[in-house]
PDB file of C-alpha atoms in Angstrom:
ATOM      1  CA  MET A   1      21.934 -12.109   6.742  1.00  0.00           C
ATOM      2  CA  THR A   2      22.050  -8.579   4.973  1.00  0.00           C
ATOM      3  CA  GLN A   3      19.136  -6.407   4.227  1.00  0.00           C
ATOM      4  CA  SER A   4      19.555  -7.024   0.441  1.00  0.00           C
ATOM      5  CA  LEU A   5      19.392 -10.755   0.950  1.00  0.00           C
ATOM      6  CA  VAL A   6      16.103 -10.248   3.450  1.00  0.00           C
ATOM      7  CA  GLN A   7      14.677  -8.090   0.571  1.00  0.00           C
ATOM      8  CA  ALA A   8      15.418 -10.774  -2.068  1.00  0.00           C
ATOM      9  CA  GLN A   9      13.977 -13.598   0.052  1.00  0.00           C
ATOM     10  CA  LEU A  10      10.599 -11.487   0.717  1.00  0.00           C
ATOM     11  CA  ALA A  11      10.234 -10.547  -2.835  1.00  0.00           C
ATOM     12  CA  ASP A  12      10.624 -14.271  -3.840  1.00  0.00           C
ATOM     13  CA  TYR A  13       7.971 -14.884  -0.946  1.00  0.00           C
ATOM     14  CA  ILE A  14       5.581 -12.419  -2.373  1.00  0.00           C
ATOM     15  CA  SER A  15       6.032 -13.416  -5.807  1.00  0.00           C
ATOM     16  CA  ALA A  16       4.977 -17.122  -4.971  1.00  0.00           C
ATOM     17  CA  CYS A  17       1.763 -15.977  -3.422  1.00  0.00           C
ATOM     18  CA  GLU A  18      -1.434 -15.920  -5.379  1.00  0.00           C
ATOM     19  CA  PHE A  19      -3.380 -12.622  -5.690  1.00  0.00           C
ATOM     20  CA  ARG A  20      -6.835 -13.127  -6.267  1.00  0.00           C
ATOM     21  CA  PRO A  21      -9.402 -10.320  -7.735  1.00  0.00           C
ATOM     22  CA  PHE A  22     -11.984  -9.577  -5.316  1.00  0.00           C
ATOM     23  CA  GLU A  23     -15.132  -8.450  -6.929  1.00  0.00           C
ATOM     24  CA  TYR A  24     -16.499  -5.156  -5.394  1.00  0.00           C
ATOM     25  CA  PRO A  25     -19.291  -2.912  -6.457  1.00  0.00           C
ATOM     26  CA  VAL A  26     -17.691   0.081  -7.242  1.00  0.00           C
ATOM     27  CA  ASP A  27     -15.787   1.627 -10.401  1.00  0.00           C
ATOM     28  CA  GLN A  28     -12.342  -0.125 -10.705  1.00  0.00           C
ATOM     29  CA  SER A  29     -10.813   2.853 -11.653  1.00  0.00           C
ATOM     30  CA  VAL A  30     -11.462   3.965  -7.830  1.00  0.00           C
ATOM     31  CA  LEU A  31     -10.730   0.551  -6.173  1.00  0.00           C
ATOM     32  CA  ARG A  32      -9.395  -2.596  -7.011  1.00  0.00           C
ATOM     33  CA  ILE A  33      -9.188  -5.380  -4.503  1.00  0.00           C
ATOM     34  CA  PHE A  34      -7.002  -8.587  -4.494  1.00  0.00           C
ATOM     35  CA  THR A  35      -6.666 -11.292  -1.733  1.00  0.00           C
ATOM     36  CA  ILE A  36      -3.619 -12.628  -0.900  1.00  0.00           C
ATOM     37  CA  HIS A  37      -2.914 -16.580  -0.392  1.00  0.00           C
ATOM     38  CA  THR A  38       0.066 -18.539   0.326  1.00  0.00           C
ATOM     39  CA  GLN A  39       0.659 -22.355   0.637  1.00  0.00           C
ATOM     40  CA  HIS A  40       3.669 -21.233   3.036  1.00  0.00           C
ATOM     41  CA  GLU A  41       2.245 -20.394   6.291  1.00  0.00           C
ATOM     42  CA  PHE A  42       4.512 -19.498   9.684  1.00  0.00           C
ATOM     43  CA  PRO A  43       5.275 -23.138  10.775  1.00  0.00           C
ATOM     44  CA  LYS A  44       4.559 -22.219  14.362  1.00  0.00           C
ATOM     45  CA  PRO A  45       1.409 -21.290  16.221  1.00  0.00           C
ATOM     46  CA  ILE A  46       0.598 -17.512  16.100  1.00  0.00           C
ATOM     47  CA  ILE A  47      -1.916 -15.481  18.369  1.00  0.00           C
ATOM     48  CA  GLU A  48      -2.794 -11.939  17.249  1.00  0.00           C
ATOM     49  CA  LEU A  49      -2.512  -9.289  19.846  1.00  0.00           C
ATOM     50  CA  SER A  50      -6.189  -8.286  20.282  1.00  0.00           C
ATOM     51  CA  LYS A  51      -7.136 -12.010  20.761  1.00  0.00           C
ATOM     52  CA  ALA A  52      -4.811 -12.692  22.861  1.00  0.00           C
ATOM     53  CA  LEU A  53      -5.712  -9.591  25.476  1.00  0.00           C
ATOM     54  CA  GLU A  54      -9.253 -10.692  25.037  1.00  0.00           C
ATOM     55  CA  GLN A  55      -8.285 -14.254  26.436  1.00  0.00           C
ATOM     56  CA  GLN A  56      -5.923 -12.970  28.786  1.00  0.00           C
ATOM     57  CA  LEU A  57      -2.996 -14.685  27.338  1.00  0.00           C
ATOM     58  CA  ALA A  58      -1.314 -11.438  26.843  1.00  0.00           C
ATOM     59  CA  GLU A  59      -0.614  -8.080  28.659  1.00  0.00           C
ATOM     60  CA  ILE A  60       0.719  -4.574  27.815  1.00  0.00           C
ATOM     61  CA  THR A  61       1.586  -2.139  30.456  1.00  0.00           C
ATOM     62  CA  GLU A  62       4.017   0.927  30.713  1.00  0.00           C
ATOM     63  CA  VAL A  63       7.557  -0.219  31.313  1.00  0.00           C
ATOM     64  CA  ASP A  64       7.539   1.186  34.762  1.00  0.00           C
ATOM     65  CA  GLN A  65       5.220   3.062  37.199  1.00  0.00           C
ATOM     66  CA  ALA A  66       6.853   6.293  35.592  1.00  0.00           C
ATOM     67  CA  GLY A  67       6.255   5.134  32.209  1.00  0.00           C
ATOM     68  CA  SER A  68       8.557   5.857  28.791  1.00  0.00           C
ATOM     69  CA  VAL A  69       6.552   7.499  25.913  1.00  0.00           C
ATOM     70  CA  GLN A  70       7.929   5.441  23.246  1.00  0.00           C
ATOM     71  CA  GLN A  71       8.449   1.907  24.864  1.00  0.00           C
ATOM     72  CA  LEU A  72       5.894  -0.509  26.461  1.00  0.00           C
ATOM     73  CA  TYR A  73       6.175  -3.548  28.353  1.00  0.00           C
ATOM     74  CA  VAL A  74       4.665  -6.915  27.094  1.00  0.00           C
ATOM     75  CA  LEU A  75       3.923  -9.933  28.558  1.00  0.00           C
ATOM     76  CA  ASN A  76       3.000 -13.192  26.448  1.00  0.00           C
ATOM     77  CA  HIS A  77       1.563 -15.822  28.739  1.00  0.00           C
ATOM     78  CA  SER A  78       0.716 -17.988  25.785  1.00  0.00           C
ATOM     79  CA  GLN A  79       2.445 -20.935  24.023  1.00  0.00           C
ATOM     80  CA  SER A  80       2.343 -19.481  20.708  1.00  0.00           C
ATOM     81  CA  HIS A  81       4.136 -16.607  19.104  1.00  0.00           C
ATOM     82  CA  LEU A  82       2.389 -13.132  19.722  1.00  0.00           C
ATOM     83  CA  LEU A  83       1.808 -11.086  16.769  1.00  0.00           C
ATOM     84  CA  ILE A  84       1.833  -7.333  17.197  1.00  0.00           C
ATOM     85  CA  TYR A  85       1.043  -5.614  13.916  1.00  0.00           C
ATOM     86  CA  GLU A  86       2.643  -2.305  12.960  1.00  0.00           C
ATOM     87  CA  GLY A  87       0.023   0.700  13.375  1.00  0.00           C
ATOM     88  CA  SER A  88      -1.888  -1.090  16.043  1.00  0.00           C
ATOM     89  CA  LEU A  89      -3.642   1.530  18.132  1.00  0.00           C
ATOM     90  CA  LEU A  90      -3.529   0.672  22.148  1.00  0.00           C
ATOM     91  CA  LYS A  91      -6.126   2.531  24.693  1.00  0.00           C
ATOM     92  CA  GLY A  92      -5.256   3.090  28.269  1.00  0.00           C
ATOM     93  CA  ALA A  93      -2.453   3.511  30.660  1.00  0.00           C
ATOM     94  CA  LYS A  94      -0.792   6.641  30.969  1.00  0.00           C
ATOM     95  CA  GLN A  95      -1.785   7.704  27.147  1.00  0.00           C
ATOM     96  CA  ASN A  96      -2.828   6.160  24.194  1.00  0.00           C
ATOM     97  CA  ARG A  97      -0.010   4.682  21.749  1.00  0.00           C
ATOM     98  CA  VAL A  98       0.484   3.392  18.290  1.00  0.00           C
ATOM     99  CA  VAL A  99       2.864   0.455  17.685  1.00  0.00           C
ATOM    100  CA  ASN A 100       5.676   1.351  15.433  1.00  0.00           C
ATOM    101  CA  ALA A 101       6.738  -2.207  13.830  1.00  0.00           C
ATOM    102  CA  THR A 102       5.487  -5.684  13.348  1.00  0.00           C
ATOM    103  CA  LEU A 103       6.722  -7.893  15.939  1.00  0.00           C
ATOM    104  CA  LEU A 104       6.605 -11.438  16.604  1.00  0.00           C
ATOM    105  CA  LEU A 105       7.287 -12.197  20.286  1.00  0.00           C
ATOM    106  CA  PRO A 106       8.199 -15.785  21.533  1.00  0.00           C
ATOM    107  CA  PRO A 107       5.905 -17.784  23.546  1.00  0.00           C
ATOM    108  CA  VAL A 108       5.902 -17.095  27.470  1.00  0.00           C
ATOM    109  CA  SER A 109       8.371 -14.083  27.227  1.00  0.00           C
ATOM    110  CA  LYS A 110       8.969 -10.710  28.485  1.00  0.00           C
ATOM    111  CA  ASN A 111       9.612  -7.926  26.176  1.00  0.00           C
ATOM    112  CA  THR A 112      10.066  -4.162  25.581  1.00  0.00           C
ATOM    113  CA  ILE A 113       8.614  -3.004  22.408  1.00  0.00           C
ATOM    114  CA  PRO A 114       8.661   0.487  20.645  1.00  0.00           C
ATOM    115  CA  ALA A 115       5.755   2.896  20.367  1.00  0.00           C
ATOM    116  CA  SER A 116       4.491   6.263  19.623  1.00  0.00           C
ATOM    117  CA  CYS A 117       2.090   8.256  21.507  1.00  0.00           C
ATOM    118  CA  VAL A 118      -1.156   9.336  19.990  1.00  0.00           C
ATOM    119  CA  GLU A 119      -2.563  11.453  22.777  1.00  0.00           C
ATOM    120  CA  GLN A 120       0.076  14.300  23.491  1.00  0.00           C
ATOM    121  CA  GLY A 121      -1.976  16.024  26.328  1.00  0.00           C
ATOM    122  CA  ARG A 122      -2.529  13.054  28.759  1.00  0.00           C
ATOM    123  CA  TRP A 123       0.124  11.445  31.038  1.00  0.00           C
ATOM    124  CA  HIS A 124      -1.534   9.920  33.956  1.00  0.00           C
ATOM    125  CA  TYR A 125      -2.970   6.572  34.456  1.00  0.00           C
ATOM    126  CA  SER A 126      -6.737   5.862  33.059  1.00  0.00           C
ATOM    127  CA  SER A 127      -6.079   2.148  33.270  1.00  0.00           C
ATOM    128  CA  ARG A 128      -3.204  -0.310  34.514  1.00  0.00           C
ATOM    129  CA  SER A 129      -2.762  -1.834  31.380  1.00  0.00           C
ATOM    130  CA  PHE A 130      -3.788  -1.115  27.474  1.00  0.00           C
ATOM    131  CA  SER A 131      -6.423  -2.662  25.423  1.00  0.00           C
ATOM    132  CA  THR A 132      -6.740  -2.424  21.692  1.00  0.00           C
ATOM    133  CA  SER A 133      -8.564  -0.112  19.739  1.00  0.00           C
ATOM    134  CA  ASP A 134     -11.580  -1.005  17.442  1.00  0.00           C
ATOM    135  CA  HIS A 135     -10.032   0.392  14.447  1.00  0.00           C
ATOM    136  CA  HIS A 136      -6.167   0.347  13.008  1.00  0.00           C
ATOM    137  CA  SER A 137      -3.917   3.383  12.138  1.00  0.00           C
ATOM    138  CA  PRO A 138      -4.868   4.830   8.572  1.00  0.00           C
ATOM    139  CA  GLN A 139      -1.962   4.533   6.093  1.00  0.00           C
ATOM    140  CA  PHE A 140      -0.866   8.308   6.470  1.00  0.00           C
ATOM    141  CA  LEU A 141       0.046   7.461   9.914  1.00  0.00           C
ATOM    142  CA  ARG A 142       1.788   4.095   9.314  1.00  0.00           C
ATOM    143  CA  LYS A 143       3.624   5.653   6.523  1.00  0.00           C
ATOM    144  CA  SER A 144       4.884   8.558   8.542  1.00  0.00           C
ATOM    145  CA  ILE A 145       6.208   6.030  11.463  1.00  0.00           C
ATOM    146  CA  ARG A 146       7.719   3.819   8.890  1.00  0.00           C
ATOM    147  CA  ARG A 147       9.364   6.638   7.159  1.00  0.00           C
ATOM    148  CA  ASN A 148      11.065   7.825  10.332  1.00  0.00           C
ATOM    149  CA  VAL A 149      11.799   4.245  11.717  1.00  0.00           C
ATOM    150  CA  SER A 150      13.912   3.809   8.509  1.00  0.00           C
ATOM    151  CA  ALA A 151      15.708   7.205   8.767  1.00  0.00           C
ATOM    152  CA  SER A 152      16.420   6.702  12.329  1.00  0.00           C
ATOM    153  CA  LYS A 153      17.572   3.252  11.911  1.00  0.00           C
ATOM    154  CA  ASN A 154      15.881   2.091  14.992  1.00  0.00           C
ATOM    155  CA  LEU A 155      12.136   0.987  15.987  1.00  0.00           C
ATOM    156  CA  MET A 156      11.782   4.385  18.046  1.00  0.00           C
ATOM    157  CA  GLY A 157      10.925   6.660  15.030  1.00  0.00           C
ATOM    158  CA  ASN A 158      10.158  10.374  15.575  1.00  0.00           C
ATOM    159  CA  GLN A 159       7.710  11.301  18.197  1.00  0.00           C
ATOM    160  CA  SER A 160       7.032  15.083  16.992  1.00  0.00           C
ATOM    161  CA  GLU A 161       6.301  13.804  13.435  1.00  0.00           C
ATOM    162  CA  VAL A 162       3.739  11.698  14.861  1.00  0.00           C
ATOM    163  CA  TRP A 163       1.967  14.477  16.728  1.00  0.00           C
ATOM    164  CA  SER A 164       2.289  16.867  13.625  1.00  0.00           C
ATOM    165  CA  GLU A 165       0.221  14.096  11.624  1.00  0.00           C
ATOM    166  CA  ILE A 166      -2.472  14.071  14.323  1.00  0.00           C
ATOM    167  CA  ARG A 167      -2.809  17.784  14.187  1.00  0.00           C
ATOM    168  CA  ARG A 168      -3.361  17.638  10.821  1.00  0.00           C
ATOM    169  CA  TYR A 169      -5.917  15.032  10.922  1.00  0.00           C
ATOM    170  CA  ALA A 170      -7.823  16.801  13.596  1.00  0.00           C
ATOM    171  CA  LEU A 171      -7.563  19.783  11.135  1.00  0.00           C
ATOM    172  CA  TYR A 172      -9.165  17.899   8.431  1.00  0.00           C
ATOM    173  CA  LYS A 173     -11.822  16.415  10.428  1.00  0.00           C
ATOM    174  CA  GLN A 174     -12.499  19.577  12.121  1.00  0.00           C
ATOM    175  CA  VAL A 175     -12.569  18.034  15.852  1.00  0.00           C
ATOM    176  CA  SER A 176     -10.321  18.862  18.674  1.00  0.00           C
ATOM    177  CA  ASN A 177      -9.928  17.716  22.231  1.00  0.00           C
ATOM    178  CA  LEU A 178      -7.672  18.885  25.230  1.00  0.00           C
ATOM    179  CA  SER A 179      -5.403  15.874  24.859  1.00  0.00           C
ATOM    180  CA  SER A 180      -4.915  15.762  20.930  1.00  0.00           C
ATOM    181  CA  ASP A 181      -6.140  12.190  21.379  1.00  0.00           C
ATOM    182  CA  PHE A 182      -6.225  10.512  17.775  1.00  0.00           C
ATOM    183  CA  GLU A 183      -8.796   7.683  19.245  1.00  0.00           C
ATOM    184  CA  ASP A 184     -10.807  10.396  20.362  1.00  0.00           C
ATOM    185  CA  ILE A 185     -10.787  12.546  17.185  1.00  0.00           C
ATOM    186  CA  TYR A 186     -11.686   9.544  15.180  1.00  0.00           C
ATOM    187  CA  THR A 187     -14.523   8.741  17.448  1.00  0.00           C
ATOM    188  CA  ARG A 188     -16.496  11.976  17.356  1.00  0.00           C
ATOM    189  CA  SER A 189     -15.541  12.606  13.637  1.00  0.00           C
ATOM    190  CA  SER A 190     -18.216  12.002  10.997  1.00  0.00           C
ATOM    191  CA  LYS A 191     -17.732   8.967   9.054  1.00  0.00           C
ATOM    192  CA  THR A 192     -18.511   8.864   5.337  1.00  0.00           C
ATOM    193  CA  GLU A 193     -18.161   5.439   4.064  1.00  0.00           C
ATOM    194  CA  SER A 194     -16.476   6.434   0.970  1.00  0.00           C
ATOM    195  CA  LEU A 195     -14.309   3.749  -0.041  1.00  0.00           C
ATOM    196  CA  PHE A 196     -16.451   0.891   1.338  1.00  0.00           C
ATOM    197  CA  PRO A 197     -19.826   2.215   0.786  1.00  0.00           C
ATOM    198  CA  VAL A 198     -21.592  -1.147   1.256  1.00  0.00           C
ATOM    199  CA  GLY A 199     -18.806  -2.483   3.968  1.00  0.00           C
ATOM    200  CA  LEU A 200     -16.372  -5.029   3.032  1.00  0.00           C
ATOM    201  CA  GLN A 201     -15.810  -8.543   4.233  1.00  0.00           C
ATOM    202  CA  LEU A 202     -13.279 -10.627   2.858  1.00  0.00           C
ATOM    203  CA  PRO A 203     -12.946 -14.355   2.500  1.00  0.00           C
ATOM    204  CA  PRO A 204     -10.525 -16.383   4.162  1.00  0.00           C
ATOM    205  CA  CYS A 205      -6.958 -15.142   3.013  1.00  0.00           C
ATOM    206  CA  HIS A 206      -3.743 -14.021   4.180  1.00  0.00           C
ATOM    207  CA  GLY A 207      -3.420 -10.472   3.172  1.00  0.00           C
ATOM    208  CA  VAL A 208      -5.142  -7.781   0.827  1.00  0.00           C
ATOM    209  CA  PHE A 209      -3.994  -5.663  -1.946  1.00  0.00           C
ATOM    210  CA  LEU A 210      -5.533  -2.307  -2.722  1.00  0.00           C
ATOM    211  CA  ASN A 211      -5.462   0.098  -5.622  1.00  0.00           C
ATOM    212  CA  VAL A 212      -7.003   2.862  -4.494  1.00  0.00           C
ATOM    213  CA  ARG A 213      -7.034   5.538  -7.463  1.00  0.00           C
ATOM    214  CA  GLU A 214      -3.457   4.166  -8.536  1.00  0.00           C
ATOM    215  CA  HIS A 215      -2.227   4.318  -5.075  1.00  0.00           C
ATOM    216  CA  CYS A 216      -1.324   0.743  -3.549  1.00  0.00           C
ATOM    217  CA  SER A 217      -1.164  -0.964  -0.343  1.00  0.00           C
ATOM    218  CA  MET A 218      -0.666  -4.066   0.937  1.00  0.00           C
ATOM    219  CA  ASP A 219      -1.005  -5.948   4.285  1.00  0.00           C
ATOM    220  CA  PHE A 220      -0.097  -9.663   4.909  1.00  0.00           C
ATOM    221  CA  VAL A 221       0.339 -12.265   7.549  1.00  0.00           C
ATOM    222  CA  ALA A 222       1.794 -15.720   6.691  1.00  0.00           C
ATOM    223  CA  ASN A 223      -1.287 -16.988   9.117  1.00  0.00           C
ATOM    224  CA  GLN A 224      -4.553 -17.071   7.863  1.00  0.00           C
ATOM    225  CA  GLU A 225      -6.242 -17.065  11.452  1.00  0.00           C
ATOM    226  CA  ALA A 226      -4.242 -14.017  12.223  1.00  0.00           C
ATOM    227  CA  PHE A 227      -4.930 -11.987   9.348  1.00  0.00           C
ATOM    228  CA  MET A 228      -8.672 -12.362   9.537  1.00  0.00           C
ATOM    229  CA  HIS A 229      -8.621 -11.466  12.963  1.00  0.00           C
ATOM    230  CA  LEU A 230      -6.993  -8.364  11.940  1.00  0.00           C
ATOM    231  CA  GLN A 231      -9.106  -7.669   9.215  1.00  0.00           C
ATOM    232  CA  ALA A 232     -11.999  -5.498  10.581  1.00  0.00           C
ATOM    233  CA  ARG A 233      -9.828  -3.181  12.034  1.00  0.00           C
ATOM    234  CA  LEU A 234      -7.468  -2.667   8.839  1.00  0.00           C
ATOM    235  CA  ILE A 235     -10.504  -2.074   6.915  1.00  0.00           C
ATOM    236  CA  ALA A 236     -11.680   0.789   9.127  1.00  0.00           C
ATOM    237  CA  GLY A 237      -7.920   2.092   8.821  1.00  0.00           C
ATOM    238  CA  TYR A 238      -8.182   1.784   5.205  1.00  0.00           C
ATOM    239  CA  GLU A 239     -11.574   3.944   5.357  1.00  0.00           C
ATOM    240  CA  GLN A 240     -10.156   6.694   7.190  1.00  0.00           C
ATOM    241  CA  GLN A 241      -7.425   6.968   4.618  1.00  0.00           C
ATOM    242  CA  ALA A 242      -9.774   7.013   1.859  1.00  0.00           C
ATOM    243  CA  GLN A 243     -12.007   9.647   3.498  1.00  0.00           C
ATOM    244  CA  ARG A 244      -8.873  11.966   3.804  1.00  0.00           C
ATOM    245  CA  GLU A 245      -7.629  11.113   0.275  1.00  0.00           C
ATOM    246  CA  SER A 246     -11.003  12.020  -1.162  1.00  0.00           C
ATOM    247  CA  LYS A 247     -10.910  15.388   0.451  1.00  0.00           C
ATOM    248  CA  ALA A 248      -7.295  15.915  -0.842  1.00  0.00           C
ATOM    249  CA  LEU A 249      -8.591  15.512  -4.344  1.00  0.00           C
ATOM    250  CA  VAL A 250     -11.383  17.821  -3.991  1.00  0.00           C
ATOM    251  CA  SER A 251      -8.855  20.572  -2.997  1.00  0.00           C
ATOM    252  CA  GLU A 252      -5.524  19.684  -3.848  1.00  0.00           C
ATOM    253  CA  GLU A 253      -4.446  23.292  -2.772  1.00  0.00           C
ATOM    254  CA  ASN A 254      -4.425  22.541   0.351  1.00  0.00           C
ATOM    255  CA  PRO A 255      -1.331  20.918   1.855  1.00  0.00           C
ATOM    256  CA  VAL A 256      -2.975  19.718   4.787  1.00  0.00           C
ATOM    257  CA  ASN A 257      -4.591  17.376   2.803  1.00  0.00           C
ATOM    258  CA  LYS A 258      -2.238  15.927   0.330  1.00  0.00           C
ATOM    259  CA  VAL A 259      -1.687  12.544   1.384  1.00  0.00           C
ATOM    260  CA  VAL A 260      -0.468   9.432  -0.524  1.00  0.00           C
ATOM    261  CA  ILE A 261      -1.399   5.966   0.275  1.00  0.00           C
ATOM    262  CA  PRO A 262       2.047   4.041   0.484  1.00  0.00           C
ATOM    263  CA  ASN A 263       3.320   0.875  -0.876  1.00  0.00           C
ATOM    264  CA  ARG A 264       2.811  -2.218   1.094  1.00  0.00           C
ATOM    265  CA  ALA A 265       3.217  -2.641   4.896  1.00  0.00           C
ATOM    266  CA  LYS A 266       6.732  -3.144   5.992  1.00  0.00           C
ATOM    267  CA  ALA A 267       6.928  -6.042   8.343  1.00  0.00           C
ATOM    268  CA  ILE A 268       9.970  -6.292  10.893  1.00  0.00           C
ATOM    269  CA  PRO A 269      10.052  -9.534  12.229  1.00  0.00           C
TER     270      PRO A 269
END
């Protein structure tokens, strides 16, 4: 199947989805939210990664004892397809990672998946396997990885670009640490809720479309339960993006802060 045919089928599928306005108590010129709904769910059982790890139905480790920066080993013990969503942050093993692409792994399978390092200064074991972070990657990091995956025509992306994005984020947050760890920078930085000042809890849905100051982003899973399990972490990632974008609007002359929220997330089956 050609890429153009896949894109056409995806466009038809999204066009058939229902986008429902979600009222939120902020100026609509700043933020508009739409929940996404479909009647055509993926026909087979899906389990989202963090739920599978919690229930010990999946395990993520280094590919071997020595490790490989841009590859991880995944065991899916479940009878369901394992959803690993683009931008998922993984903690532990020899260094923290971010998943480069959306993957749907077969039931009861062993797989090697693409990842990027988000902790440049550590290369030793803190745990045998990985766990998921409480928040998702912000859009600026996801966009950078997606752009480089597309340019390289494989799923490995460009590791140096990821490290550059994290250094810029650390400068913006005015936080540093010895291992340049994205997770630690986020955890120790101040968190003013600029996008969702009263929090955000979406109703049951398959996805969300955000228009933030005319910059649009979208996340969608053709399985309602899986998306709702992702929701809280995705929202935390949107908030990180909005905080950085707000500072960019205040001081546009500073190139470190110039960030644009990308178009919808690209899922790679």
